[in-house]
Amino acid sequence: MLLARPRGYCAGVDRAVHTVEQVLQLCGPPVYVRKQIVHNQHVVATLERSGAIFVDDTEEVPPGGTVVFSAHGISPQVRAEAARRGLRTIDATCPLVTKVHNEARRFATEGYDILLIGHEGHEEVVGTTGEAPEHIHVVDTPQDAATAGVRDPGKVAWLSQTTLSVDETMATVRALQEQFPQLVSPPSGDICYATQNRQAVVKVIAPRVDLFLVVGSANSSNSVRMVEVARAAGAPAAHLVENADMIDSSWLRGVRTVGLSSGASVPDVLVREAVAWLAERGFTDLEEIATTEERLMFALPKELRHALRGAE
């Protein structure tokens, strides 16, 4: 068994989950969370048992209630609606997503049309688009470049969802550059460090295994991309599993080496359970493959830091 490192929680997910836990301790249940705090069923169920209530819209939060915004970010319209209803808000948006929002506002202010590479309907894309809806056009694939309509081909910039495949995103960027030779890039890449690091180690492991398993939820974009990266990098088979119970033993027929990793919103307990499941079936020789060490940490949201200081 080849176990990837880094894997699991990134700094943004750790911050978001810890935010909800801290708000529950500070305020007591119920604490409302708009959308899934991160895209992982185990994490959501664990927080629900502690008193978190997940809602699709701020209208479901009682007036004067406390609501945490998820790691994926929100549009200004959501923020304004929460203020109108007198809600106490705590913003757990990942700082790397906030960076993309800031770039969108800057480009829009400067009069650019923005081609946002991402998946239509994903919460992060919805939130970013809300920053400048008149300027942003979502582009999902390289093929979409040909139909991307803009006002001035000489004043176009691109941004991207943070959880995409690095290779696929750059293929889309190249297609957009062919369509718009004066295309402006963001000051630094938008795909987050954790997404890139997890994909990089998958690429190293995939050619060495007969089967690659990624622990993660089906609505987790970065987890789904890791499976695609594993297949593209040479793994004969690769599957996304919610947890060890979802591993199909028939996948192991003829398999001598298994690769294992997890998405950026997956707690390590689920990986440990998968390791134990595979060990029970003969995969006891475990080697950890590391390509980099992650030490980045994000401070808790300022609203929560202020509240915690006031409670001391």
Short mmCIF file of C-alpha atoms in Angstrom, two decimals:
data_model
loop_
_atom_site.label_atom_id
_atom_site.label_comp_id
_atom_site.label_asym_id
_atom_site.label_seq_id
_atom_site.Cartn_x
_atom_site.Cartn_y
_atom_site.Cartn_z
CA MET A 1 0.00 0.00 0.00
CA LEU A 2 1.41 3.38 -1.04
CA LEU A 3 -0.02 6.11 1.18
CA ALA A 4 0.16 9.69 -0.08
CA ARG A 5 1.42 12.64 1.91
CA PRO A 6 0.18 15.33 2.00
CA ARG A 7 -3.42 14.19 2.16
CA GLY A 8 -6.57 15.15 4.04
CA TYR A 9 -7.30 18.44 5.73
CA CYS A 10 -5.84 21.60 4.25
CA ALA A 11 -5.41 24.79 6.26
CA GLY A 12 -8.66 26.29 4.98
CA VAL A 13 -10.73 23.22 5.90
CA ASP A 14 -9.09 22.92 9.30
CA ARG A 15 -9.89 26.59 9.96
CA ALA A 16 -13.52 26.23 8.84
CA VAL A 17 -14.24 23.10 10.90
CA HIS A 18 -12.49 24.55 13.95
CA THR A 19 -14.55 27.73 13.51
CA VAL A 20 -17.84 25.85 13.84
CA GLU A 21 -16.52 23.88 16.82
CA GLN A 22 -15.43 27.08 18.56
CA VAL A 23 -18.73 28.87 17.87
CA LEU A 24 -20.63 25.90 19.33
CA GLN A 25 -18.51 26.08 22.48
CA LEU A 26 -18.85 29.85 22.72
CA CYS A 27 -22.54 30.27 21.92
CA GLY A 28 -23.95 26.82 22.53
CA PRO A 29 -26.26 25.06 20.08
CA PRO A 30 -27.93 25.63 17.80
CA VAL A 31 -25.41 27.27 15.50
CA TYR A 32 -26.51 27.63 11.90
CA VAL A 33 -24.13 27.00 9.00
CA ARG A 34 -25.00 28.14 5.48
CA LYS A 35 -24.35 25.18 3.17
CA GLN A 36 -21.98 22.37 4.14
CA ILE A 37 -19.07 23.94 6.01
CA VAL A 38 -16.81 21.72 3.86
CA HIS A 39 -17.77 19.06 1.34
CA ASN A 40 -17.50 15.95 3.51
CA GLN A 41 -20.43 13.92 4.83
CA HIS A 42 -18.55 12.63 7.91
CA VAL A 43 -17.55 16.15 9.00
CA VAL A 44 -21.08 17.49 8.50
CA ALA A 45 -22.67 14.60 10.44
CA THR A 46 -20.17 15.01 13.30
CA LEU A 47 -20.92 18.73 13.62
CA GLU A 48 -24.67 18.08 13.43
CA ARG A 49 -24.38 15.77 16.42
CA SER A 50 -22.72 18.64 18.30
CA GLY A 51 -25.57 21.03 17.54
CA ALA A 52 -24.78 22.57 14.17
CA ILE A 53 -27.73 23.05 11.82
CA PHE A 54 -26.90 23.23 8.12
CA VAL A 55 -29.20 25.35 5.97
CA ASP A 56 -29.31 26.19 2.29
CA ASP A 57 -30.14 29.85 2.77
CA THR A 58 -29.90 32.53 5.44
CA GLU A 59 -33.72 32.83 5.34
CA GLU A 60 -33.80 29.55 7.29
CA VAL A 61 -31.90 31.14 10.19
CA PRO A 62 -34.14 32.67 12.92
CA PRO A 63 -33.85 36.47 13.19
CA GLY A 64 -30.94 37.39 15.44
CA GLY A 65 -29.42 33.90 15.12
CA THR A 66 -25.77 33.06 14.52
CA VAL A 67 -24.75 31.81 11.09
CA VAL A 68 -21.36 30.61 9.87
CA PHE A 69 -20.55 31.00 6.19
CA SER A 70 -18.87 27.97 4.67
CA ALA A 71 -15.28 27.63 3.44
CA HIS A 72 -16.42 27.96 -0.19
CA GLY A 73 -17.30 31.64 0.06
CA ILE A 74 -20.45 33.68 -0.47
CA SER A 75 -21.62 36.47 -2.73
CA PRO A 76 -22.09 40.03 -1.44
CA GLN A 77 -25.83 39.52 -1.85
CA VAL A 78 -25.81 36.76 0.80
CA ARG A 79 -23.87 38.98 3.17
CA ALA A 80 -26.33 41.83 2.63
CA GLU A 81 -29.33 39.57 3.23
CA ALA A 82 -27.84 38.32 6.50
CA ALA A 83 -27.30 41.91 7.63
CA ARG A 84 -30.86 42.86 6.66
CA ARG A 85 -32.21 40.04 8.85
CA GLY A 86 -30.02 41.01 11.80
CA LEU A 87 -28.03 37.79 11.82
CA ARG A 88 -24.76 37.44 13.67
CA THR A 89 -22.34 36.25 10.99
CA ILE A 90 -18.99 34.51 11.15
CA ASP A 91 -17.22 34.14 7.82
CA ALA A 92 -15.25 30.89 7.50
CA THR A 93 -14.45 31.46 3.82
CA CYS A 94 -11.03 30.04 3.00
CA PRO A 95 -8.54 32.92 2.67
CA LEU A 96 -7.44 31.52 -0.69
CA VAL A 97 -11.02 31.81 -1.96
CA THR A 98 -11.19 35.35 -0.56
CA LYS A 99 -8.07 36.11 -2.63
CA VAL A 100 -9.97 35.12 -5.81
CA HIS A 101 -12.91 37.31 -4.75
CA ASN A 102 -10.55 40.25 -4.30
CA GLU A 103 -9.06 39.65 -7.75
CA ALA A 104 -12.54 39.52 -9.30
CA ARG A 105 -13.48 42.86 -7.76
CA ARG A 106 -10.22 44.47 -8.88
CA PHE A 107 -10.48 43.26 -12.47
CA ALA A 108 -14.13 44.33 -12.64
CA THR A 109 -13.31 47.78 -11.27
CA GLU A 110 -10.68 48.13 -14.00
CA GLY A 111 -13.28 47.29 -16.65
CA TYR A 112 -12.17 43.74 -17.53
CA ASP A 113 -14.40 40.89 -18.58
CA ILE A 114 -13.43 37.93 -16.38
CA LEU A 115 -13.39 34.35 -17.62
CA LEU A 116 -13.83 32.25 -14.49
CA ILE A 117 -12.61 28.69 -15.04
CA GLY A 118 -14.76 26.42 -12.91
CA HIS A 119 -17.85 24.28 -12.62
CA GLU A 120 -21.16 26.08 -13.09
CA GLY A 121 -23.24 25.83 -9.92
CA HIS A 122 -20.38 24.95 -7.56
CA GLU A 123 -20.72 27.04 -4.38
CA GLU A 124 -17.30 28.61 -4.82
CA VAL A 125 -18.07 29.64 -8.40
CA VAL A 126 -21.46 31.05 -7.37
CA GLY A 127 -19.83 33.11 -4.63
CA THR A 128 -17.07 34.46 -6.87
CA THR A 129 -19.49 35.27 -9.68
CA GLY A 130 -21.57 37.25 -7.22
CA GLU A 131 -18.71 39.70 -6.73
CA ALA A 132 -19.11 41.04 -10.29
CA PRO A 133 -21.94 39.25 -12.10
CA GLU A 134 -21.96 41.68 -15.04
CA HIS A 135 -18.28 41.01 -15.74
CA ILE A 136 -17.84 37.26 -15.03
CA HIS A 137 -18.40 34.44 -17.51
CA VAL A 138 -17.92 30.82 -16.35
CA VAL A 139 -15.75 28.62 -18.57
CA ASP A 140 -15.77 24.91 -17.75
CA THR A 141 -13.63 23.27 -20.46
CA PRO A 142 -11.14 24.24 -23.20
CA GLN A 143 -13.94 23.78 -25.71
CA ASP A 144 -15.90 26.57 -24.02
CA ALA A 145 -13.21 29.07 -25.00
CA ALA A 146 -14.59 29.31 -28.53
CA THR A 147 -17.99 30.47 -27.29
CA ALA A 148 -16.84 32.78 -24.48
CA GLY A 149 -18.45 36.13 -25.24
CA VAL A 150 -16.77 39.31 -24.04
CA ARG A 151 -17.27 43.01 -24.71
CA ASP A 152 -13.67 43.88 -25.56
CA PRO A 153 -11.28 41.04 -26.59
CA GLY A 154 -8.40 43.32 -25.65
CA LYS A 155 -9.51 43.59 -22.04
CA VAL A 156 -10.04 40.08 -20.70
CA ALA A 157 -8.66 38.34 -17.59
CA TRP A 158 -8.98 34.81 -16.26
CA LEU A 159 -9.48 33.46 -12.75
CA SER A 160 -10.21 29.94 -11.56
CA GLN A 161 -11.97 27.91 -8.93
CA THR A 162 -9.39 26.87 -6.33
CA THR A 163 -10.06 23.10 -6.38
CA LEU A 164 -9.61 22.19 -10.04
CA SER A 165 -7.15 19.89 -11.77
CA VAL A 166 -4.01 21.89 -12.40
CA ASP A 167 -3.38 20.27 -15.80
CA GLU A 168 -6.96 20.68 -17.01
CA THR A 169 -7.08 24.29 -15.87
CA MET A 170 -3.90 25.17 -17.74
CA ALA A 171 -5.26 23.44 -20.85
CA THR A 172 -8.29 25.73 -20.60
CA VAL A 173 -6.03 28.75 -20.07
CA ARG A 174 -4.08 27.89 -23.22
CA ALA A 175 -7.32 27.62 -25.20
CA LEU A 176 -8.42 31.01 -23.87
CA GLN A 177 -5.06 32.55 -24.77
CA GLU A 178 -5.50 31.35 -28.34
CA GLN A 179 -8.94 32.96 -28.43
CA PHE A 180 -7.85 36.12 -26.60
CA PRO A 181 -4.12 36.81 -27.17
CA GLN A 182 -4.15 39.73 -24.71
CA LEU A 183 -5.64 37.61 -21.90
CA VAL A 184 -4.42 38.79 -18.48
CA SER A 185 -3.53 36.27 -15.76
CA PRO A 186 -4.06 36.70 -12.01
CA PRO A 187 -0.98 37.86 -10.06
CA SER A 188 -0.53 34.31 -8.79
CA GLY A 189 -2.26 31.03 -9.56
CA ASP A 190 -5.72 30.59 -8.08
CA ILE A 191 -5.62 26.81 -7.59
CA CYS A 192 -4.80 26.40 -3.92
CA TYR A 193 -1.52 24.99 -2.66
CA ALA A 194 -3.26 21.99 -1.05
CA THR A 195 -5.06 21.00 -4.25
CA GLN A 196 -1.77 21.19 -6.18
CA ASN A 197 0.18 19.27 -3.52
CA ARG A 198 -2.35 16.44 -3.33
CA GLN A 199 -2.47 16.12 -7.10
CA ALA A 200 1.35 16.13 -7.30
CA VAL A 201 1.81 13.16 -4.97
CA VAL A 202 -1.03 11.29 -6.73
CA LYS A 203 0.91 11.68 -9.99
CA VAL A 204 4.00 10.14 -8.36
CA ILE A 205 2.13 7.15 -6.93
CA ALA A 206 -0.35 6.39 -9.73
CA PRO A 207 2.13 4.78 -12.20
CA ARG A 208 3.29 2.38 -9.47
CA VAL A 209 -0.09 0.92 -8.49
CA ASP A 210 -2.81 -1.33 -9.89
CA LEU A 211 -5.56 0.51 -8.03
CA PHE A 212 -5.80 4.02 -6.59
CA LEU A 213 -8.37 4.91 -3.93
CA VAL A 214 -9.24 8.46 -2.93
CA VAL A 215 -11.26 8.93 0.25
CA GLY A 216 -13.67 11.82 -0.19
CA SER A 217 -17.27 12.82 -0.81
CA ALA A 218 -18.82 12.89 -4.27
CA ASN A 219 -19.57 16.63 -4.00
CA SER A 220 -15.94 17.44 -3.14
CA SER A 221 -14.43 18.94 -6.28
CA ASN A 222 -10.82 18.48 -5.21
CA SER A 223 -11.45 14.81 -4.30
CA VAL A 224 -13.09 14.07 -7.66
CA ARG A 225 -10.19 15.78 -9.45
CA MET A 226 -7.69 13.55 -7.59
CA VAL A 227 -9.36 10.43 -9.03
CA GLU A 228 -9.15 11.94 -12.52
CA VAL A 229 -5.48 12.82 -11.97
CA ALA A 230 -4.72 9.27 -10.83
CA ARG A 231 -6.24 7.80 -13.98
CA ALA A 232 -4.49 10.30 -16.23
CA ALA A 233 -1.16 9.60 -14.50
CA GLY A 234 -1.29 5.88 -15.18
CA ALA A 235 -3.35 4.11 -12.52
CA PRO A 236 -5.25 1.31 -14.32
CA ALA A 237 -8.19 1.88 -11.98
CA ALA A 238 -9.10 4.66 -9.56
CA HIS A 239 -12.17 5.17 -7.41
CA LEU A 240 -13.60 7.75 -5.03
CA VAL A 241 -14.96 6.28 -1.77
CA GLU A 242 -16.82 8.05 1.03
CA ASN A 243 -15.26 5.73 3.61
CA ALA A 244 -13.84 2.22 4.01
CA ASP A 245 -17.32 0.68 3.93
CA MET A 246 -17.69 1.88 0.34
CA ILE A 247 -14.63 0.03 -0.97
CA ASP A 248 -15.73 -2.79 -3.26
CA SER A 249 -13.69 -5.92 -2.55
CA SER A 250 -14.05 -6.94 -6.21
CA TRP A 251 -11.76 -4.03 -7.10
CA LEU A 252 -8.90 -5.93 -5.43
CA ARG A 253 -8.91 -8.90 -7.82
CA GLY A 254 -5.48 -9.19 -9.38
CA VAL A 255 -4.26 -6.12 -7.50
CA ARG A 256 -0.78 -6.27 -5.96
CA THR A 257 -0.28 -2.59 -5.08
CA VAL A 258 -2.86 -0.03 -3.93
CA GLY A 259 -2.41 3.74 -3.77
CA LEU A 260 -4.37 5.65 -1.15
CA SER A 261 -4.99 9.34 -0.53
CA SER A 262 -7.80 11.63 0.57
CA GLY A 263 -9.31 14.95 -0.41
CA ALA A 264 -8.60 18.22 1.36
CA SER A 265 -11.84 18.07 3.38
CA VAL A 266 -11.35 14.54 4.74
CA PRO A 267 -10.45 13.86 8.40
CA ASP A 268 -7.59 11.44 8.88
CA VAL A 269 -9.77 8.99 10.82
CA LEU A 270 -11.40 7.98 7.52
CA VAL A 271 -7.98 7.29 5.97
CA ARG A 272 -6.93 5.22 8.97
CA GLU A 273 -10.09 3.16 8.60
CA ALA A 274 -9.32 2.58 4.91
CA VAL A 275 -5.75 1.55 5.77
CA ALA A 276 -7.10 -0.96 8.32
CA TRP A 277 -9.66 -2.30 5.84
CA LEU A 278 -6.97 -2.91 3.23
CA ALA A 279 -4.59 -4.42 5.80
CA GLU A 280 -7.26 -6.95 6.78
CA ARG A 281 -7.27 -8.04 3.13
CA GLY A 282 -3.55 -8.58 2.87
CA PHE A 283 -2.17 -5.12 2.11
CA THR A 284 0.00 -4.95 5.21
CA ASP A 285 3.21 -3.65 3.63
CA LEU A 286 2.67 0.11 3.85
CA GLU A 287 4.96 2.78 2.42
CA GLU A 288 4.24 6.48 2.80
CA ILE A 289 5.16 8.58 -0.23
CA ALA A 290 5.77 12.24 0.55
CA THR A 291 6.45 14.98 -1.98
CA THR A 292 6.26 18.02 0.31
CA GLU A 293 5.46 19.08 3.85
CA GLU A 294 2.59 21.45 4.59
CA ARG A 295 2.98 23.86 7.49
CA LEU A 296 0.56 26.63 6.52
CA MET A 297 -2.04 27.59 9.11
CA PHE A 298 -4.78 30.23 8.92
CA ALA A 299 -6.02 32.33 11.83
CA LEU A 300 -9.64 31.96 12.87
CA PRO A 301 -12.12 34.49 11.39
CA LYS A 302 -11.71 37.92 12.97
CA GLU A 303 -15.31 37.95 14.23
CA LEU A 304 -14.61 34.77 16.19
CA ARG A 305 -11.25 35.98 17.48
CA HIS A 306 -12.90 39.13 18.83
CA ALA A 307 -15.67 37.08 20.46
CA LEU A 308 -13.19 34.69 22.06
CA ARG A 309 -11.18 37.60 23.46
CA GLY A 310 -14.36 39.09 24.89
CA ALA A 311 -15.21 35.78 26.59
CA GLU A 312 -11.87 35.63 28.42
#
